Amino acid sequence: MHWAAKDPGTPTIRFRGLAAVDRRTAWLAGTEGTVLRTTDGGAHWRDVSPPGAAGLQFRDVTAFDARRAVVLAIGEGEASRVYRTDDGGTTWTESFRNTDPKAFYDCLAFFDRRHGLALSDPVDGRFRILSTADGGRSWRVLSADGMPPALDGEAGFAASGQCLVTAGPKDVWLATGGGAHARVLHSADRGLTWTAAGTPVPAGDPAKGVFALAFRDRTHGIAVGGDYRPDQPSPRAAAFTEDGGRTWRPATTPPPAYRSGAAWLPHSRTAALAVGPTGTDLTTDGGRTWRTIDTGSYDTVACTPDLSCWAAGEQGRVARLER
């Protein structure tokens, strides 16, 4: 397996948001308010950025098909916004703009075409969850009563759009770092109530923790992260769970460096990818051991049911996995 470049011609843009629909259709979200879309496998890319968004930092995108997508801009206060398109990016509707200066949204994830959540860093000591029941056309802040208290310094990482992930109709997990422990919080009721579990991934610093999660079902998941500073090592930067995130075990052979994105290979019970600035790693045993298969820089990765995987990252880098 190797990554085949699908150059979108945007060398100044960093793409941390990626939504892969199938082998032909994918959406990218990045810096300078940039949103791109391909419907021919990456041979051509169309700039479908929302008007007036050049000052925004898009870090996550969910696409339901080639026409319908939801993108998240991150940042403090009103910099955190959500947009939705129903016509392939020809027009966009701003469906949410954060007005709380203490909130900072990091990731979004959908259970189906209607129900989804977005994650903010803690506000008044608890992570904040935004909910939609109409495909991202409208949003409401959920009560924090079912959310455990955040640790001092704890936050999510807007590194790959994978700090909040779902599996099935109601299960959702969020990844944290920055606090004394890197944790994964789980909700089985679409974000109303949560339980927290510690992971063996090192934390204790604003640059360290779990950066990305991937679940192939409501039981089996992987977590990757480390320390995003390039001059710092990232030991024990991966973990896996076989009980829905109640307990996490360290990878016996983790990736050799910080990793910011993860995805299960399509229709596989044991194989998954992890990506980061220094390379791509493959596990074939459910996250227990990893080996490097590529040394290119990618921030995020996504796979589709028709056996395709895409990756994106800095300097406009986009690729699709080929065999």
mmCIF file of C-alpha atoms in Angstrom, residues 63-305:
data_model
loop_
_atom_site.group_PDB
_atom_site.id
_atom_site.type_symbol
_atom_site.label_atom_id
_atom_site.label_comp_id
_atom_site.label_asym_id
_atom_site.label_seq_id
_atom_site.Cartn_x
_atom_site.Cartn_y
_atom_site.Cartn_z
ATOM 1 C CA ALA A 63 -20.124 15.082 4.114
ATOM 2 C CA PHE A 64 -23.258 13.019 3.549
ATOM 3 C CA ASP A 65 -22.728 12.815 -0.226
ATOM 4 C CA ALA A 66 -21.396 14.944 -3.088
ATOM 5 C CA ARG A 67 -23.891 17.748 -2.437
ATOM 6 C CA ARG A 68 -24.513 17.906 1.308
ATOM 7 C CA ALA A 69 -21.811 18.777 3.839
ATOM 8 C CA VAL A 70 -21.276 20.543 7.173
ATOM 9 C CA VAL A 71 -18.025 22.344 8.057
ATOM 10 C CA LEU A 72 -16.701 23.620 11.397
ATOM 11 C CA ALA A 73 -14.524 26.688 11.914
ATOM 12 C CA ILE A 74 -12.596 26.768 15.179
ATOM 13 C CA GLY A 75 -11.422 29.525 17.483
ATOM 14 C CA GLU A 76 -12.376 31.644 20.437
ATOM 15 C CA GLY A 77 -15.780 33.299 20.570
ATOM 16 C CA GLU A 78 -17.348 34.085 17.208
ATOM 17 C CA ALA A 79 -14.502 32.420 15.298
ATOM 18 C CA SER A 80 -16.226 29.088 16.076
ATOM 19 C CA ARG A 81 -18.911 28.634 13.428
ATOM 20 C CA VAL A 82 -20.776 25.934 11.513
ATOM 21 C CA TYR A 83 -21.822 26.122 7.852
ATOM 22 C CA ARG A 84 -23.980 23.753 5.795
ATOM 23 C CA THR A 85 -24.395 23.301 2.043
ATOM 24 C CA ASP A 86 -27.032 21.322 0.124
ATOM 25 C CA ASP A 87 -25.794 22.061 -3.389
ATOM 26 C CA GLY A 88 -22.175 20.928 -3.439
ATOM 27 C CA GLY A 89 -20.835 24.158 -1.983
ATOM 28 C CA THR A 90 -22.409 26.532 -4.492
ATOM 29 C CA THR A 91 -24.193 28.180 -1.573
ATOM 30 C CA TRP A 92 -23.698 27.920 2.187
ATOM 31 C CA THR A 93 -25.818 28.741 5.218
ATOM 32 C CA GLU A 94 -24.184 29.748 8.490
ATOM 33 C CA SER A 95 -26.152 27.629 10.959
ATOM 34 C CA PHE A 96 -24.228 28.394 14.158
ATOM 35 C CA ARG A 97 -21.996 31.172 15.436
ATOM 36 C CA ASN A 98 -20.609 30.886 18.944
ATOM 37 C CA THR A 99 -21.335 33.916 21.129
ATOM 38 C CA ASP A 100 -19.722 32.667 24.363
ATOM 39 C CA PRO A 101 -16.165 34.025 24.630
ATOM 40 C CA LYS A 102 -15.263 31.094 26.899
ATOM 41 C CA ALA A 103 -16.168 28.454 24.290
ATOM 42 C CA PHE A 104 -13.790 27.094 21.637
ATOM 43 C CA TYR A 105 -15.167 24.389 19.344
ATOM 44 C CA ASP A 106 -12.797 21.663 18.159
ATOM 45 C CA CYS A 107 -14.618 18.876 16.291
ATOM 46 C CA LEU A 108 -17.983 17.703 15.029
ATOM 47 C CA ALA A 109 -19.395 14.238 14.315
ATOM 48 C CA PHE A 110 -22.664 12.801 13.048
ATOM 49 C CA PHE A 111 -24.552 9.624 13.937
ATOM 50 C CA ASP A 112 -26.629 9.766 10.745
ATOM 51 C CA ARG A 113 -27.796 12.397 8.252
ATOM 52 C CA ARG A 114 -29.847 14.199 10.897
ATOM 53 C CA HIS A 115 -28.241 13.788 14.309
ATOM 54 C CA GLY A 116 -24.826 15.208 15.160
ATOM 55 C CA LEU A 117 -22.738 16.868 17.859
ATOM 56 C CA ALA A 118 -19.952 19.424 18.103
ATOM 57 C CA LEU A 119 -17.416 19.617 20.936
ATOM 58 C CA SER A 120 -16.137 22.717 22.706
ATOM 59 C CA ASP A 121 -13.323 22.931 25.198
ATOM 60 C CA PRO A 122 -14.560 23.198 28.802
ATOM 61 C CA VAL A 123 -16.766 26.115 29.735
ATOM 62 C CA ASP A 124 -17.199 26.693 33.478
ATOM 63 C CA GLY A 125 -15.346 23.455 34.211
ATOM 64 C CA ARG A 126 -17.125 21.049 31.822
ATOM 65 C CA PHE A 127 -16.841 20.194 28.148
ATOM 66 C CA ARG A 128 -19.634 21.810 26.154
ATOM 67 C CA ILE A 129 -21.649 19.825 23.620
ATOM 68 C CA LEU A 130 -23.624 21.308 20.744
ATOM 69 C CA SER A 131 -26.394 19.157 19.214
ATOM 70 C CA THR A 132 -28.320 19.088 15.927
ATOM 71 C CA ALA A 133 -31.312 16.951 14.947
ATOM 72 C CA ASP A 134 -31.811 18.362 11.446
ATOM 73 C CA GLY A 135 -28.525 17.651 9.705
ATOM 74 C CA GLY A 136 -26.704 20.727 10.963
ATOM 75 C CA ARG A 137 -29.301 23.285 9.914
ATOM 76 C CA SER A 138 -29.831 24.336 13.542
ATOM 77 C CA TRP A 139 -27.953 23.708 16.810
ATOM 78 C CA ARG A 140 -28.532 23.880 20.558
ATOM 79 C CA VAL A 141 -26.192 23.633 23.528
ATOM 80 C CA LEU A 142 -26.888 20.530 25.618
ATOM 81 C CA SER A 143 -27.124 20.682 29.392
ATOM 82 C CA ALA A 144 -23.804 20.092 31.132
ATOM 83 C CA ASP A 145 -25.468 18.195 33.978
ATOM 84 C CA GLY A 146 -24.464 14.824 32.511
ATOM 85 C CA MET A 147 -20.852 15.833 31.806
ATOM 86 C CA PRO A 148 -18.131 14.950 34.370
ATOM 87 C CA PRO A 149 -15.932 17.823 35.554
ATOM 88 C CA ALA A 150 -12.944 18.564 33.368
ATOM 89 C CA LEU A 151 -9.439 18.222 34.740
ATOM 90 C CA ASP A 152 -7.339 21.339 35.215
ATOM 91 C CA GLY A 153 -5.985 22.330 31.819
ATOM 92 C CA GLU A 154 -7.945 19.632 29.987
ATOM 93 C CA ALA A 155 -9.115 20.331 26.434
ATOM 94 C CA GLY A 156 -9.734 18.767 23.050
ATOM 95 C CA PHE A 157 -7.348 19.011 20.104
ATOM 96 C CA ALA A 158 -8.585 20.490 16.808
ATOM 97 C CA ALA A 159 -5.878 18.620 14.921
ATOM 98 C CA SER A 160 -7.737 16.276 12.578
ATOM 99 C CA GLY A 161 -11.475 16.478 13.138
ATOM 100 C CA GLN A 162 -11.227 13.235 15.111
ATOM 101 C CA CYS A 163 -11.368 14.335 18.750
ATOM 102 C CA LEU A 164 -15.113 13.524 18.596
ATOM 103 C CA VAL A 165 -16.259 10.306 16.883
ATOM 104 C CA THR A 166 -19.413 8.171 16.709
ATOM 105 C CA ALA A 167 -20.339 4.536 16.101
ATOM 106 C CA GLY A 168 -23.900 3.406 15.544
ATOM 107 C CA PRO A 169 -27.030 5.446 16.318
ATOM 108 C CA LYS A 170 -26.187 6.762 19.800
ATOM 109 C CA ASP A 171 -22.581 6.100 20.900
ATOM 110 C CA VAL A 172 -20.034 8.931 20.854
ATOM 111 C CA TRP A 173 -16.547 9.393 22.318
ATOM 112 C CA LEU A 174 -14.412 12.491 22.884
ATOM 113 C CA ALA A 175 -10.646 12.608 23.353
ATOM 114 C CA THR A 176 -8.750 14.916 25.684
ATOM 115 C CA GLY A 177 -5.288 16.124 26.582
ATOM 116 C CA GLY A 178 -3.596 18.951 28.413
ATOM 117 C CA GLY A 179 -4.679 17.762 31.854
ATOM 118 C CA ALA A 180 -2.904 15.485 34.274
ATOM 119 C CA HIS A 181 -4.294 12.481 32.374
ATOM 120 C CA ALA A 182 -5.311 11.905 28.764
ATOM 121 C CA ARG A 183 -8.890 10.713 28.900
ATOM 122 C CA VAL A 184 -11.641 9.415 26.640
ATOM 123 C CA LEU A 185 -15.216 10.301 27.554
ATOM 124 C CA HIS A 186 -18.102 8.147 26.274
ATOM 125 C CA SER A 187 -21.818 8.790 25.869
ATOM 126 C CA ALA A 188 -24.354 6.123 24.900
ATOM 127 C CA ASP A 189 -27.252 8.583 24.580
ATOM 128 C CA ARG A 190 -26.068 11.081 21.956
ATOM 129 C CA GLY A 191 -24.224 13.307 24.383
ATOM 130 C CA LEU A 192 -26.703 13.693 27.235
ATOM 131 C CA THR A 193 -24.664 11.762 29.841
ATOM 132 C CA TRP A 194 -20.975 10.871 29.837
ATOM 133 C CA THR A 195 -18.470 8.646 31.644
ATOM 134 C CA ALA A 196 -14.718 9.253 31.683
ATOM 135 C CA ALA A 197 -11.876 6.734 31.385
ATOM 136 C CA GLY A 198 -8.148 7.278 31.672
ATOM 137 C CA THR A 199 -5.766 6.161 28.927
ATOM 138 C CA PRO A 200 -2.073 5.220 29.014
ATOM 139 C CA VAL A 201 -1.242 7.970 26.495
ATOM 140 C CA PRO A 202 0.973 10.543 28.269
ATOM 141 C CA ALA A 203 -0.477 13.951 29.151
ATOM 142 C CA GLY A 204 0.344 16.560 31.795
ATOM 143 C CA ASP A 205 1.227 19.282 29.293
ATOM 144 C CA PRO A 206 -0.886 21.454 26.946
ATOM 145 C CA ALA A 207 0.828 19.810 23.949
ATOM 146 C CA LYS A 208 0.231 16.194 25.011
ATOM 147 C CA GLY A 209 -2.707 13.806 25.036
ATOM 148 C CA VAL A 210 -5.074 11.851 22.797
ATOM 149 C CA PHE A 211 -5.531 13.691 19.494
ATOM 150 C CA ALA A 212 -7.691 11.244 17.532
ATOM 151 C CA LEU A 213 -10.053 8.340 18.027
ATOM 152 C CA ALA A 214 -11.448 5.733 15.640
ATOM 153 C CA PHE A 215 -14.112 3.130 16.452
ATOM 154 C CA ARG A 216 -15.020 0.349 14.031
ATOM 155 C CA ASP A 217 -18.090 -0.498 16.122
ATOM 156 C CA ARG A 218 -19.390 0.439 19.561
ATOM 157 C CA THR A 219 -16.845 -1.861 21.248
ATOM 158 C CA HIS A 220 -13.493 -1.714 19.426
ATOM 159 C CA GLY A 221 -11.574 1.550 19.272
ATOM 160 C CA ILE A 222 -8.100 3.014 18.911
ATOM 161 C CA ALA A 223 -6.620 6.227 20.287
ATOM 162 C CA VAL A 224 -3.521 7.997 18.980
ATOM 163 C CA GLY A 225 -1.696 11.156 20.005
ATOM 164 C CA GLY A 226 1.465 12.072 21.844
ATOM 165 C CA ASP A 227 3.259 15.425 21.980
ATOM 166 C CA TYR A 228 2.710 17.572 18.886
ATOM 167 C CA ARG A 229 5.930 19.562 19.383
ATOM 168 C CA PRO A 230 8.383 18.298 16.738
ATOM 169 C CA ASP A 231 11.360 18.388 19.088
ATOM 170 C CA GLN A 232 9.681 16.246 21.750
ATOM 171 C CA PRO A 233 9.389 12.426 21.809
ATOM 172 C CA SER A 234 5.999 10.715 21.936
ATOM 173 C CA PRO A 235 6.317 7.391 23.742
ATOM 174 C CA ARG A 236 3.191 5.297 24.336
ATOM 175 C CA ALA A 237 1.335 7.412 21.764
ATOM 176 C CA ALA A 238 -1.351 4.810 21.004
ATOM 177 C CA ALA A 239 -3.881 2.726 22.910
ATOM 178 C CA PHE A 240 -6.814 0.455 22.130
ATOM 179 C CA THR A 241 -10.072 -0.636 23.748
ATOM 180 C CA GLU A 242 -12.234 -3.730 23.365
ATOM 181 C CA ASP A 243 -14.974 -2.705 25.788
ATOM 182 C CA GLY A 244 -16.317 0.493 24.274
ATOM 183 C CA GLY A 245 -13.788 2.745 25.954
ATOM 184 C CA ARG A 246 -14.336 1.700 29.563
ATOM 185 C CA THR A 247 -10.708 0.589 29.708
ATOM 186 C CA TRP A 248 -7.725 1.340 27.466
ATOM 187 C CA ARG A 249 -4.552 -0.710 26.991
ATOM 188 C CA PRO A 250 -1.272 0.633 25.599
ATOM 189 C CA ALA A 251 -0.015 -0.515 22.222
ATOM 190 C CA THR A 252 2.902 -2.875 22.765
ATOM 191 C CA THR A 253 4.616 -1.404 19.679
ATOM 192 C CA PRO A 254 3.218 2.111 19.239
ATOM 193 C CA PRO A 255 3.861 4.492 16.340
ATOM 194 C CA PRO A 256 7.362 5.993 16.623
ATOM 195 C CA ALA A 257 6.145 9.599 16.910
ATOM 196 C CA TYR A 258 3.147 11.866 17.433
ATOM 197 C CA ARG A 259 0.073 10.913 15.407
ATOM 198 C CA SER A 260 -2.955 13.166 14.895
ATOM 199 C CA GLY A 261 -5.375 11.049 12.827
ATOM 200 C CA ALA A 262 -6.670 7.490 12.706
ATOM 201 C CA ALA A 263 -9.068 5.358 10.678
ATOM 202 C CA TRP A 264 -10.051 1.691 10.420
ATOM 203 C CA LEU A 265 -9.519 0.104 7.026
ATOM 204 C CA PRO A 266 -12.843 -0.679 5.338
ATOM 205 C CA HIS A 267 -14.489 -3.973 6.293
ATOM 206 C CA SER A 268 -11.506 -5.010 8.425
ATOM 207 C CA ARG A 269 -11.785 -6.206 11.998
ATOM 208 C CA THR A 270 -8.096 -5.705 12.787
ATOM 209 C CA ALA A 271 -6.453 -3.204 10.402
ATOM 210 C CA ALA A 272 -6.227 0.556 10.877
ATOM 211 C CA LEU A 273 -4.082 3.536 9.883
ATOM 212 C CA ALA A 274 -2.571 6.332 11.962
ATOM 213 C CA VAL A 275 -1.122 9.493 10.400
ATOM 214 C CA GLY A 276 0.951 12.438 11.570
ATOM 215 C CA PRO A 277 3.572 14.938 10.420
ATOM 216 C CA THR A 278 6.313 12.301 10.239
ATOM 217 C CA GLY A 279 4.500 9.382 8.672
ATOM 218 C CA THR A 280 1.742 6.812 8.369
ATOM 219 C CA ASP A 281 1.548 3.646 10.455
ATOM 220 C CA LEU A 282 -0.460 0.465 9.958
ATOM 221 C CA THR A 283 -1.806 -1.958 12.546
ATOM 222 C CA THR A 284 -3.132 -5.379 11.562
ATOM 223 C CA ASP A 285 -3.918 -6.580 15.089
ATOM 224 C CA GLY A 286 -6.451 -4.064 16.327
ATOM 225 C CA GLY A 287 -3.998 -1.469 17.580
ATOM 226 C CA ARG A 288 -1.638 -3.677 19.558
ATOM 227 C CA THR A 289 1.338 -3.176 17.251
ATOM 228 C CA TRP A 290 2.070 -0.576 14.578
ATOM 229 C CA ARG A 291 4.610 -0.330 11.749
ATOM 230 C CA THR A 292 5.471 2.668 9.577
ATOM 231 C CA ILE A 293 4.482 2.330 5.910
ATOM 232 C CA ASP A 294 5.070 5.913 4.691
ATOM 233 C CA THR A 295 7.072 8.930 5.875
ATOM 234 C CA GLY A 296 5.008 11.716 4.287
ATOM 235 C CA SER A 297 3.265 14.364 6.395
ATOM 236 C CA TYR A 298 -0.494 14.023 6.918
ATOM 237 C CA ASP A 299 -2.787 15.362 9.643
ATOM 238 C CA THR A 300 -5.993 13.411 9.058
ATOM 239 C CA VAL A 301 -7.200 10.210 7.391
ATOM 240 C CA ALA A 302 -10.585 8.739 6.457
ATOM 241 C CA CYS A 303 -11.765 5.510 4.820
ATOM 242 C CA THR A 304 -14.980 4.626 3.000
ATOM 243 C CA PRO A 305 -17.123 1.492 2.561
#
